[in-house]
PDB file of C-alpha atoms in Angstrom:
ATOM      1  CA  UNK A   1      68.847 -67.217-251.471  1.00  0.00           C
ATOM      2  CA  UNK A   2      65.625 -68.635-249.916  1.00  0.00           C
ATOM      3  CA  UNK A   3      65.614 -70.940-246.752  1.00  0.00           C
ATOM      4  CA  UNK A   4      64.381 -73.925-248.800  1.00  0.00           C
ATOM      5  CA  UNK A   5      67.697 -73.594-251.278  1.00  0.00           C
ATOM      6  CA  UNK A   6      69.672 -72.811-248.186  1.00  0.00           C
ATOM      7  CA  UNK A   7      68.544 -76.183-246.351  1.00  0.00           C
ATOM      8  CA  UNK A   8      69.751 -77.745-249.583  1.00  0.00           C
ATOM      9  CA  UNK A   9      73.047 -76.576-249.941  1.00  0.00           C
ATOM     10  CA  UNK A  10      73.525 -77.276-246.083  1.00  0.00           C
ATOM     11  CA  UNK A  11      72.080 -81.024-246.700  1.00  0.00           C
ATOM     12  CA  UNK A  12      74.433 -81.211-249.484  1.00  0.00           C
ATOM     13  CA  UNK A  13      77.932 -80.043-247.488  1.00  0.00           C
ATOM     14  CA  UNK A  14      76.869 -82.744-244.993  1.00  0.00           C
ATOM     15  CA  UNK A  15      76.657 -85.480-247.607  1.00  0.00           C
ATOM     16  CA  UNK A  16      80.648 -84.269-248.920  1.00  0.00           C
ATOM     17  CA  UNK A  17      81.503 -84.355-245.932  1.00  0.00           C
ATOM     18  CA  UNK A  18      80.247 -87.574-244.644  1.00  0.00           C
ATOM     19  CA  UNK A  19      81.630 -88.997-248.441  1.00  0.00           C
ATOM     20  CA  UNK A  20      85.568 -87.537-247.975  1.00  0.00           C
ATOM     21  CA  UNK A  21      85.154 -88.808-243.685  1.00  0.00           C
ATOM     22  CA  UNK A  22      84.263 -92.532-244.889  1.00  0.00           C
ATOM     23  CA  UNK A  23      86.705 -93.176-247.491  1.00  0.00           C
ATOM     24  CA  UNK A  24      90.280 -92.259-246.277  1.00  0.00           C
ATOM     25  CA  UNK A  25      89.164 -95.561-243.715  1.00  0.00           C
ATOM     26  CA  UNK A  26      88.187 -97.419-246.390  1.00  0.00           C
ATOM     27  CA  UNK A  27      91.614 -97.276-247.592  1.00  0.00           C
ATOM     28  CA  UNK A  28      92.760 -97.403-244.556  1.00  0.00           C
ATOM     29  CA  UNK A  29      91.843-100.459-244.124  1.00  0.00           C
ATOM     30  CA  UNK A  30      92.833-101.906-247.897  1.00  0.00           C
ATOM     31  CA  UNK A  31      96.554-100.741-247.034  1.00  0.00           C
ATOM     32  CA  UNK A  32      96.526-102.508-243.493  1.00  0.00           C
ATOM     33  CA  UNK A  33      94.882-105.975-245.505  1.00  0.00           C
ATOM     34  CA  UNK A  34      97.558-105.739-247.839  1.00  0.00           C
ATOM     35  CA  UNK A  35     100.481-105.265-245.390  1.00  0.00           C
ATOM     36  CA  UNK A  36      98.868-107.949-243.543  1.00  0.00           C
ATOM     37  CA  UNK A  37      98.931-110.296-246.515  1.00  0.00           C
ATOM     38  CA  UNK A  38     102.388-109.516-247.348  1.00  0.00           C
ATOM     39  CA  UNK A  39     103.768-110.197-243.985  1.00  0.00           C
ATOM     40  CA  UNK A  40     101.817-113.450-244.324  1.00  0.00           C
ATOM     41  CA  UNK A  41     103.230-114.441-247.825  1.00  0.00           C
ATOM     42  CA  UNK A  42     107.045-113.182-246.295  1.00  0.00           C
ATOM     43  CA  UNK A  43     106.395-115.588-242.940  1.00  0.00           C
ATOM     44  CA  UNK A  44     105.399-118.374-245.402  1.00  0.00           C
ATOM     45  CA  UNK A  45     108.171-118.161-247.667  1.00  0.00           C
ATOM     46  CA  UNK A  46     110.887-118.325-244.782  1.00  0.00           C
ATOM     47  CA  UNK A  47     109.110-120.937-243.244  1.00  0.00           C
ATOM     48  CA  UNK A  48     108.941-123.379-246.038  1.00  0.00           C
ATOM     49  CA  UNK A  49     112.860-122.262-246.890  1.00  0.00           C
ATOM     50  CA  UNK A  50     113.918-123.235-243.358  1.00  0.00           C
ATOM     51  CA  UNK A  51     111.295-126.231-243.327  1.00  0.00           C
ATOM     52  CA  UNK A  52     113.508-129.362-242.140  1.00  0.00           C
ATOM     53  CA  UNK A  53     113.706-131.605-245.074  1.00  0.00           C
ATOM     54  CA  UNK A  54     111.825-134.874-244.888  1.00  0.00           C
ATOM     55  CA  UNK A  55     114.129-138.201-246.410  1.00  0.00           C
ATOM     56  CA  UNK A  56     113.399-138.696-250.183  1.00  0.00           C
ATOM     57  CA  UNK A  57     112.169-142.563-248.661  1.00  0.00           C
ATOM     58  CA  UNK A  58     109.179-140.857-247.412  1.00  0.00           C
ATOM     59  CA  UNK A  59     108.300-138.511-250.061  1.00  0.00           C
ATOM     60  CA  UNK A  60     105.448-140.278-252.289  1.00  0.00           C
ATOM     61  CA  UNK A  61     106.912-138.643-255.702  1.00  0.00           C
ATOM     62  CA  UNK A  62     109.880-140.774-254.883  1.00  0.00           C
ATOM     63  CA  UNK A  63     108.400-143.938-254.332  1.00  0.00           C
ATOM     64  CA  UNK A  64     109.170-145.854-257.385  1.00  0.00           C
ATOM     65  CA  UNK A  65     112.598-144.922-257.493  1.00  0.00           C
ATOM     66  CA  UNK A  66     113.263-145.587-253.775  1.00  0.00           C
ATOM     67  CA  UNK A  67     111.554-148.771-254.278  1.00  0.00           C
ATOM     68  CA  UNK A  68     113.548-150.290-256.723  1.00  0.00           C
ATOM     69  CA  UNK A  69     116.510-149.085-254.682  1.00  0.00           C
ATOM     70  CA  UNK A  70     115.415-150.977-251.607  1.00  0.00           C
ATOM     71  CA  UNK A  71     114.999-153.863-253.386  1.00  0.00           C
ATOM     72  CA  UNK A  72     118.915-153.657-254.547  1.00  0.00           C
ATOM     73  CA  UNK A  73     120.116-153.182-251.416  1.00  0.00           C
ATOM     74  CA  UNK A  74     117.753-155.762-250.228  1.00  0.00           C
ATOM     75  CA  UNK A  75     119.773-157.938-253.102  1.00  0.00           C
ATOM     76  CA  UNK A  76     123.484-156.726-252.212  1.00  0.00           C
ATOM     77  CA  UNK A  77     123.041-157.909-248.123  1.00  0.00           C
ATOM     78  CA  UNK A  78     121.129-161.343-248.761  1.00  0.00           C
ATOM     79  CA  UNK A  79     124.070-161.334-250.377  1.00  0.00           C
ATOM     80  CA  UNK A  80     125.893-161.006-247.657  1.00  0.00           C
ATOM     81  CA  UNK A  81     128.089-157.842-248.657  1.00  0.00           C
ATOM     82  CA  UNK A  82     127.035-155.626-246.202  1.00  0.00           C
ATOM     83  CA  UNK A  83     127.645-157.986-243.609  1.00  0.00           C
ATOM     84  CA  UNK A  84     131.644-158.338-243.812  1.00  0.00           C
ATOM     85  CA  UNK A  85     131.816-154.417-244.065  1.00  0.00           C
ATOM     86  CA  UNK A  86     130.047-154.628-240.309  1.00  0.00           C
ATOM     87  CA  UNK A  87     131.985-157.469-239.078  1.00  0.00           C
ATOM     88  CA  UNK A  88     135.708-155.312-240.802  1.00  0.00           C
ATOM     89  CA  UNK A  89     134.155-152.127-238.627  1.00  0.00           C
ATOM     90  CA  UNK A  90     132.881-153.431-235.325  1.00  0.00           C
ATOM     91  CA  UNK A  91     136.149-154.948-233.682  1.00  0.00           C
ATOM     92  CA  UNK A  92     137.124-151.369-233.225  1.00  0.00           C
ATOM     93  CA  UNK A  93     134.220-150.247-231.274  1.00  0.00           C
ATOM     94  CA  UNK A  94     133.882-149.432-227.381  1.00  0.00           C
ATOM     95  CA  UNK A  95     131.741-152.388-225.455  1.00  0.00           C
ATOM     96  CA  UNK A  96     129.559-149.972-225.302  1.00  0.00           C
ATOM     97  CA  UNK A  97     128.438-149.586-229.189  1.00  0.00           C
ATOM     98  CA  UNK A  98     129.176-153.077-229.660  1.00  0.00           C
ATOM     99  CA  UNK A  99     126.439-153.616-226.673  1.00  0.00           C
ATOM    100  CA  UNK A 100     123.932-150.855-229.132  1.00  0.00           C
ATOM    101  CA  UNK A 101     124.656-152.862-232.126  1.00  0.00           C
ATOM    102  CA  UNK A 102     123.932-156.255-230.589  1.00  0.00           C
ATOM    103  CA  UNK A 103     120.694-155.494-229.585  1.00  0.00           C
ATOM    104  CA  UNK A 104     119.678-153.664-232.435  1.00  0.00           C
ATOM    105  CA  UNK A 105     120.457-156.076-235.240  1.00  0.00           C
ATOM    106  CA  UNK A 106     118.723-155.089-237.861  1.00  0.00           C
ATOM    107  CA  UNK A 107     121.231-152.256-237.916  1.00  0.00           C
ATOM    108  CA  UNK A 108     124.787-153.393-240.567  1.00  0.00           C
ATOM    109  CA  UNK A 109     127.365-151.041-240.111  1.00  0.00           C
ATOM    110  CA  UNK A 110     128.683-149.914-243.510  1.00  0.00           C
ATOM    111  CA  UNK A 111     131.030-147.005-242.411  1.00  0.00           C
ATOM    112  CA  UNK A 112     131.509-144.695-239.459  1.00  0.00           C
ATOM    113  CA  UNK A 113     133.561-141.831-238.113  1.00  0.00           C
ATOM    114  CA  UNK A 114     133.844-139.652-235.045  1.00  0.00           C
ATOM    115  CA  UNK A 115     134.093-136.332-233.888  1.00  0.00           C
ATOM    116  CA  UNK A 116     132.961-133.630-231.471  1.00  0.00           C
ATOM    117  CA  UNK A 117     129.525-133.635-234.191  1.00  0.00           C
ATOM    118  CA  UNK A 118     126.774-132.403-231.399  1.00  0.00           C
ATOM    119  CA  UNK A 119     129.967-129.990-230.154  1.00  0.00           C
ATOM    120  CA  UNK A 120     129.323-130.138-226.597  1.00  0.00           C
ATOM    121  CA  UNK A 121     132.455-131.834-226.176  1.00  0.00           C
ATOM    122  CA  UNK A 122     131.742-135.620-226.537  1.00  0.00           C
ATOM    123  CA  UNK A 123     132.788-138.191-228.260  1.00  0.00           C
ATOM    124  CA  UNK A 124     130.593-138.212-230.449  1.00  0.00           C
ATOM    125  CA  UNK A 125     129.975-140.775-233.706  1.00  0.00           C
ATOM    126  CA  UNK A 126     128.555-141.092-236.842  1.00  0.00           C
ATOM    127  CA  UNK A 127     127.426-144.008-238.577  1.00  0.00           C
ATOM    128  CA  UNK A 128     126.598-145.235-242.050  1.00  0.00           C
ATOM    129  CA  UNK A 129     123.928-148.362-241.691  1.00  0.00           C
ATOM    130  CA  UNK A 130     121.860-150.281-243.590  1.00  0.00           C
ATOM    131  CA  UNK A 131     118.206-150.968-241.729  1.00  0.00           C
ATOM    132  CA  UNK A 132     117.233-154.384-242.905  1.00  0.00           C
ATOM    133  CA  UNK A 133     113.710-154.080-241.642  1.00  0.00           C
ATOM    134  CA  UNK A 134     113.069-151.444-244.118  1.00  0.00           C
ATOM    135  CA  UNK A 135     115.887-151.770-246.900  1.00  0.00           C
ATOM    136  CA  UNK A 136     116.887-148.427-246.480  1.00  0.00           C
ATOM    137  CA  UNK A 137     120.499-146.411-245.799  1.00  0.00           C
ATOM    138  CA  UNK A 138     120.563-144.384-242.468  1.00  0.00           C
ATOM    139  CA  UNK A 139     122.824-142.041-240.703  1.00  0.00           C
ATOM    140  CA  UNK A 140     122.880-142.458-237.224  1.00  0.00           C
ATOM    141  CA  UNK A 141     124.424-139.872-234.854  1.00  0.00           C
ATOM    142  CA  UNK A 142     125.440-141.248-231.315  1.00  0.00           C
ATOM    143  CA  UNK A 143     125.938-137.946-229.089  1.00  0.00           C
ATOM    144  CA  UNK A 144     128.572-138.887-226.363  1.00  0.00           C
ATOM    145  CA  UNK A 145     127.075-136.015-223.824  1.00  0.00           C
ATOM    146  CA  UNK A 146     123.202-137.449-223.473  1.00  0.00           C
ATOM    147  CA  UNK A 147     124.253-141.226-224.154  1.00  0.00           C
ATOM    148  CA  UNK A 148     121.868-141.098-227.386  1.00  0.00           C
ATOM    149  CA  UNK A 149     121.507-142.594-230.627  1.00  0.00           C
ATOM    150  CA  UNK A 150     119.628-140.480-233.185  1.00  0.00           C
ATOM    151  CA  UNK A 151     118.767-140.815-237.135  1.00  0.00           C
ATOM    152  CA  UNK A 152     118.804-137.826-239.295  1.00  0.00           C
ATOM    153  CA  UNK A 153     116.141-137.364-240.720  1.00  0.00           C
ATOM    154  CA  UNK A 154     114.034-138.933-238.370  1.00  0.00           C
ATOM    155  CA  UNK A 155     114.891-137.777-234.315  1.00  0.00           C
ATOM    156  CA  UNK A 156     117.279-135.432-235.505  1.00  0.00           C
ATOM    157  CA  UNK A 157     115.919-132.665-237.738  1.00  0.00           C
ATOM    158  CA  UNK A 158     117.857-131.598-240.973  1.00  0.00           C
ATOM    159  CA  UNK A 159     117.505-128.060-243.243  1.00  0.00           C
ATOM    160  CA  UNK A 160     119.382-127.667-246.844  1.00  0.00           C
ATOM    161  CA  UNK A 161     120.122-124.441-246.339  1.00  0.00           C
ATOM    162  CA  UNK A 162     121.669-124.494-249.696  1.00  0.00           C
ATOM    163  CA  UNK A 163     118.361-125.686-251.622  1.00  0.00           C
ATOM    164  CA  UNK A 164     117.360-122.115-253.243  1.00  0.00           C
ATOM    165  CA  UNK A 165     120.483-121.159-254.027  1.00  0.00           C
ATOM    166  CA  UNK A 166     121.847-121.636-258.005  1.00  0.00           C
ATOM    167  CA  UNK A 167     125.081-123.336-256.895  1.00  0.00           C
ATOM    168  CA  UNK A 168     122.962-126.564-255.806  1.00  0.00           C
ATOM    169  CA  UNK A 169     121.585-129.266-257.381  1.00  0.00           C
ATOM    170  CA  UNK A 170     121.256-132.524-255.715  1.00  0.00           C
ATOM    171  CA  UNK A 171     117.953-133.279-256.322  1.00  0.00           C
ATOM    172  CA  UNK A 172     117.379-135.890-252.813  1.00  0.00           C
ATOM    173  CA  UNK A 173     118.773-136.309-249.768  1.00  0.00           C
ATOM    174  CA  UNK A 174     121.946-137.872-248.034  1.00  0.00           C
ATOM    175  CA  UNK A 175     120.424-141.356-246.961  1.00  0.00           C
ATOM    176  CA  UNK A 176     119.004-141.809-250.870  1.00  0.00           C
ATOM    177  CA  UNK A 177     122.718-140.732-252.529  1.00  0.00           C
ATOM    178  CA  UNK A 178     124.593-142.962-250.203  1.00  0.00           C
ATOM    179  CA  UNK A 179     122.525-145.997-251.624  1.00  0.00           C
ATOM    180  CA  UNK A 180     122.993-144.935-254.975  1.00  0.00           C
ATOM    181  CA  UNK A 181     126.498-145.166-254.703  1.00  0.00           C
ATOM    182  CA  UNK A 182     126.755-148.120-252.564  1.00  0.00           C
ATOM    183  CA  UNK A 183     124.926-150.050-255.475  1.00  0.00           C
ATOM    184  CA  UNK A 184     127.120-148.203-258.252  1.00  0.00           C
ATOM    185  CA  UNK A 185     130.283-149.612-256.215  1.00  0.00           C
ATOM    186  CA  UNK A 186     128.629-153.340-255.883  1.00  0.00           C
ATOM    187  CA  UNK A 187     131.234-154.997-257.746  1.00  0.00           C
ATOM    188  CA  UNK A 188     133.938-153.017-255.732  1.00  0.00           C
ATOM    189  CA  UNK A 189     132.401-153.749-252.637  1.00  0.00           C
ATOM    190  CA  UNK A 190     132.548-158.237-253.611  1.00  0.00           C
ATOM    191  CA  UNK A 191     136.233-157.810-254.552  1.00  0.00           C
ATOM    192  CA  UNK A 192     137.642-155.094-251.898  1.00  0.00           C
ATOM    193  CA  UNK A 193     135.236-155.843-248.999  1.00  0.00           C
ATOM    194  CA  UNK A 194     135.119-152.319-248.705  1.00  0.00           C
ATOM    195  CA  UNK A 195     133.669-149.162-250.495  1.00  0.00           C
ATOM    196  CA  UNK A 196     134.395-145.609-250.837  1.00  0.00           C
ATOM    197  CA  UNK A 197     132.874-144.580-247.588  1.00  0.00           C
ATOM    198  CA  UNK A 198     135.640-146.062-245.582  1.00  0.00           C
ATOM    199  CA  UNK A 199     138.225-145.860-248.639  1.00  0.00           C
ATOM    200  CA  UNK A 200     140.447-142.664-247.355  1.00  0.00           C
ATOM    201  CA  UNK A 201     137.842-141.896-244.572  1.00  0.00           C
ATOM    202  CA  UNK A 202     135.936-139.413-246.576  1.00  0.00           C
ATOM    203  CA  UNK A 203     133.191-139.626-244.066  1.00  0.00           C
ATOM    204  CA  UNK A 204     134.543-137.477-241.651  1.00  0.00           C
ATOM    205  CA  UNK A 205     133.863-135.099-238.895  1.00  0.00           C
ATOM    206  CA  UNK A 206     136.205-132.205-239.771  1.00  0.00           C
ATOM    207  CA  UNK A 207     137.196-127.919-240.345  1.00  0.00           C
ATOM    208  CA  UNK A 208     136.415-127.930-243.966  1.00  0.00           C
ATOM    209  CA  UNK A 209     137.831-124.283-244.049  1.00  0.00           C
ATOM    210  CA  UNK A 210     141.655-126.271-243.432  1.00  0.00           C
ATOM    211  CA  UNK A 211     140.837-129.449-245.129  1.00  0.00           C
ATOM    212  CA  UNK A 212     142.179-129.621-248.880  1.00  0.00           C
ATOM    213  CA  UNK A 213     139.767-131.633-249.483  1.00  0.00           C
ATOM    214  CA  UNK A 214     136.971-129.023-249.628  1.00  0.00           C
ATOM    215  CA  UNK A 215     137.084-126.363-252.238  1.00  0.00           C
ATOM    216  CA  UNK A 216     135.027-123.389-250.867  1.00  0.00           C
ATOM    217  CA  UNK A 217     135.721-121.353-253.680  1.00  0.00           C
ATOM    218  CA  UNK A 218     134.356-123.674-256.548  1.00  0.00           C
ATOM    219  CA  UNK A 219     132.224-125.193-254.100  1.00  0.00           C
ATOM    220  CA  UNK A 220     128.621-124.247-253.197  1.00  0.00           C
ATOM    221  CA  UNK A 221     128.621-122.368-249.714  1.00  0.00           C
ATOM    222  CA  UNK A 222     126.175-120.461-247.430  1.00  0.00           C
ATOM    223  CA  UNK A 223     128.133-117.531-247.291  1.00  0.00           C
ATOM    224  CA  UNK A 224     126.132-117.022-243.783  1.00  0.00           C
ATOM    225  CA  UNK A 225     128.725-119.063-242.749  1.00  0.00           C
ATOM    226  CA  UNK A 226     132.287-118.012-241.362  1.00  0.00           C
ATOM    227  CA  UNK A 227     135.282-120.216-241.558  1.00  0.00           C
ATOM    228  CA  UNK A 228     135.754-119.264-237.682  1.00  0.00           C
ATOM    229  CA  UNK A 229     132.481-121.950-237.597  1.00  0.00           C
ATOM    230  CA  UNK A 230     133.419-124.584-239.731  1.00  0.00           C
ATOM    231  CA  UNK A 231     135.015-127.086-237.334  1.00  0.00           C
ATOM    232  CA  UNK A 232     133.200-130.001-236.572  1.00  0.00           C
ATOM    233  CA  UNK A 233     131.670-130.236-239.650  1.00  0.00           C
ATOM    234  CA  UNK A 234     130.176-133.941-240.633  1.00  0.00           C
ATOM    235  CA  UNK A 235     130.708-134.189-243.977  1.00  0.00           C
ATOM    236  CA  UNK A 236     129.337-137.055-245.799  1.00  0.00           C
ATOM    237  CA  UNK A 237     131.022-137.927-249.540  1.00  0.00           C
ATOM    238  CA  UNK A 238     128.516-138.193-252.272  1.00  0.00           C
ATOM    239  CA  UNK A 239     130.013-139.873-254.858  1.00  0.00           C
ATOM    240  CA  UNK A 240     132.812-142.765-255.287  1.00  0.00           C
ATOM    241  CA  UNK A 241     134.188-141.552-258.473  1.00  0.00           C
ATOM    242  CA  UNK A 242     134.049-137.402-258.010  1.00  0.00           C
ATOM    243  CA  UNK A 243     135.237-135.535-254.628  1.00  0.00           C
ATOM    244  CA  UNK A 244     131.656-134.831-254.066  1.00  0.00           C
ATOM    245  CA  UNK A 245     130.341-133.798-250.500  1.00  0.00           C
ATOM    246  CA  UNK A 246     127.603-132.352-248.726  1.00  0.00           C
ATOM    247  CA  UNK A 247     128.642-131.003-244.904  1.00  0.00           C
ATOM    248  CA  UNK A 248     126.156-130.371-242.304  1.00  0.00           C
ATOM    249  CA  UNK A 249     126.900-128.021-238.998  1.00  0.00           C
ATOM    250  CA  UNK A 250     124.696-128.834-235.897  1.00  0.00           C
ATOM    251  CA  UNK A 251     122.799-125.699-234.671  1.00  0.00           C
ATOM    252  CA  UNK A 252     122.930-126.099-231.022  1.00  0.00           C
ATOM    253  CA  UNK A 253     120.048-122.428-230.604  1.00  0.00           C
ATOM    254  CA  UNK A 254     117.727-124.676-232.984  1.00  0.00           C
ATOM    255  CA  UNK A 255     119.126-128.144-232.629  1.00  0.00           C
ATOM    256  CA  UNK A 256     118.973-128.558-236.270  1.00  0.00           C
ATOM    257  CA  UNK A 257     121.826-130.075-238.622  1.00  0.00           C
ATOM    258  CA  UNK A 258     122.037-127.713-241.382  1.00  0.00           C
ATOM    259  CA  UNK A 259     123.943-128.594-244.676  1.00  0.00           C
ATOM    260  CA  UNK A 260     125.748-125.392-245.623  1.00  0.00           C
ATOM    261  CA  UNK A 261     127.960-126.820-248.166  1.00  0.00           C
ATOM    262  CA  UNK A 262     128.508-129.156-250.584  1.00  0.00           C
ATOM    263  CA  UNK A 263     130.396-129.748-253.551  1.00  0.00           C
ATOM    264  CA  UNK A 264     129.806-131.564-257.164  1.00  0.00           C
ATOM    265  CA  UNK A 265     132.824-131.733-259.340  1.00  0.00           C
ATOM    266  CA  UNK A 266     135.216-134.089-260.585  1.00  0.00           C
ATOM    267  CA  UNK A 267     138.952-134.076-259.737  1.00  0.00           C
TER     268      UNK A 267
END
């Protein structure tokens, strides 16, 4: 072999080389993009599955159907229906929430319970309302401990944690079914001067692992969930014909009220 035909073969070696050196980093660096992009599309998924929910009166693909609701309820309390369900609740209040409710009057109690809801051994108290500056049902929390009133859905944050899984299907959220049924029950309501959300106290603060009421089995439950942790539940009845609830637990580590139950079945 001559010296030119051995400078070739040495030139061509170095070019091998150089070729097998370069690519194991090309793919390298395909295999760290795609782990990147796949611990992206993993962090993205469980945040939008733990996202707190927003209420179904600010989502704009509800808008015609919450605005025809608010003008309803609008209807029912210039018809002054909501207003002898407030006047039947607030003689049993503490001066204290009577004091809350007097200076916030655009606030009509429609039902309310109580319970040790925020768990850090208060008092607490839940109530039903209806906001006559913007036509809408609330739930406001008053937590005993910090001397606070808070809405849900608003102050105080709220994830379905049932809302991937096949045993669930209510399509909005609590504030939007309570109105729905309020207006179902609006002949109930001019005869009874009541309505199903003080009927048997079904909106309660309770251990839906001991109350009959709640059918775990049939029912739709985050088995995450132990029964050791479902005291002081605030469960919130869904329909005034079926023994329908949805329960929420507050999560003290993420001070979140997450709904880890519910149930939709007739009798």
């Amino acid at each position: 072999m001559n010296l030119q035909n051995i400078l070739l073969y040495i030139l061509f070696l170095g070019l091998v080389s150089c070729h097998q050196t370069k690519a194991p980093k090309t793919q390298i660096t395909a295999t760290k993009d795609t782990a990147a992009r796949s611990q992206e599309q993993v962090a993205t998924s469980t945040s939008v599955q733990n996202a707190p929910d927003t209420s179904c009166y600010e989502k704009p693909r509800f808008a015609d159907r919450t605005s025809e609701q608010e003008q309803q309820l609008m209807k029912m309390a210039n018809n002054g229906l909501f207003d002898k369900l407030h006047q039947k609740l607030t003689p049993a209040l503490s001066a204290d929430q009577k004091d809350y409710f007097l200076s916030h009057v655009n606030y009509t109690i429609l039902a309310l319970t109580k319970g040790n809801i925020f768990e850090n051994g208060g008092n607490d108290l839940g109530y039903i309302v209806y906001n006559k500056d913007n036509q809408r049902i609330e739930i406001i929390l008053f937590d005993q401990k910090n001397n606070s009133f808070k809405t849900l859905y608003r102050e105080l944050k709220v994830v379905n944690t049932l809302q991937n899984m096949d045993c669930s299907s209510s399509f909005c959220t609590l504030d939007y079914l309570i109105a729905s049924e309020l207006i179902y029950q609006e002949d109930y309501i001019r005869l009874n001067e009541s309505n199903y959300l003080i009927d048997d106290n079904s909106f309660c603060v309770d251990n839906i692992a001991t109350n009959k009421n709640f059918d775990l089995q049939r029912g739709c439950l985050n088995k995450k969930f132990s029964k050791d942790a479902m005291s002081n539940t605030l469960c919130v009845p869904t329909s005034s014909v079926y023994a329908n609830f949805q329960c929420l637990k507050y999560n003290r580590t993420k001070q979140v009220f997450e709904i880890y139950f519910s149930q939709e079945f007739a009798d």
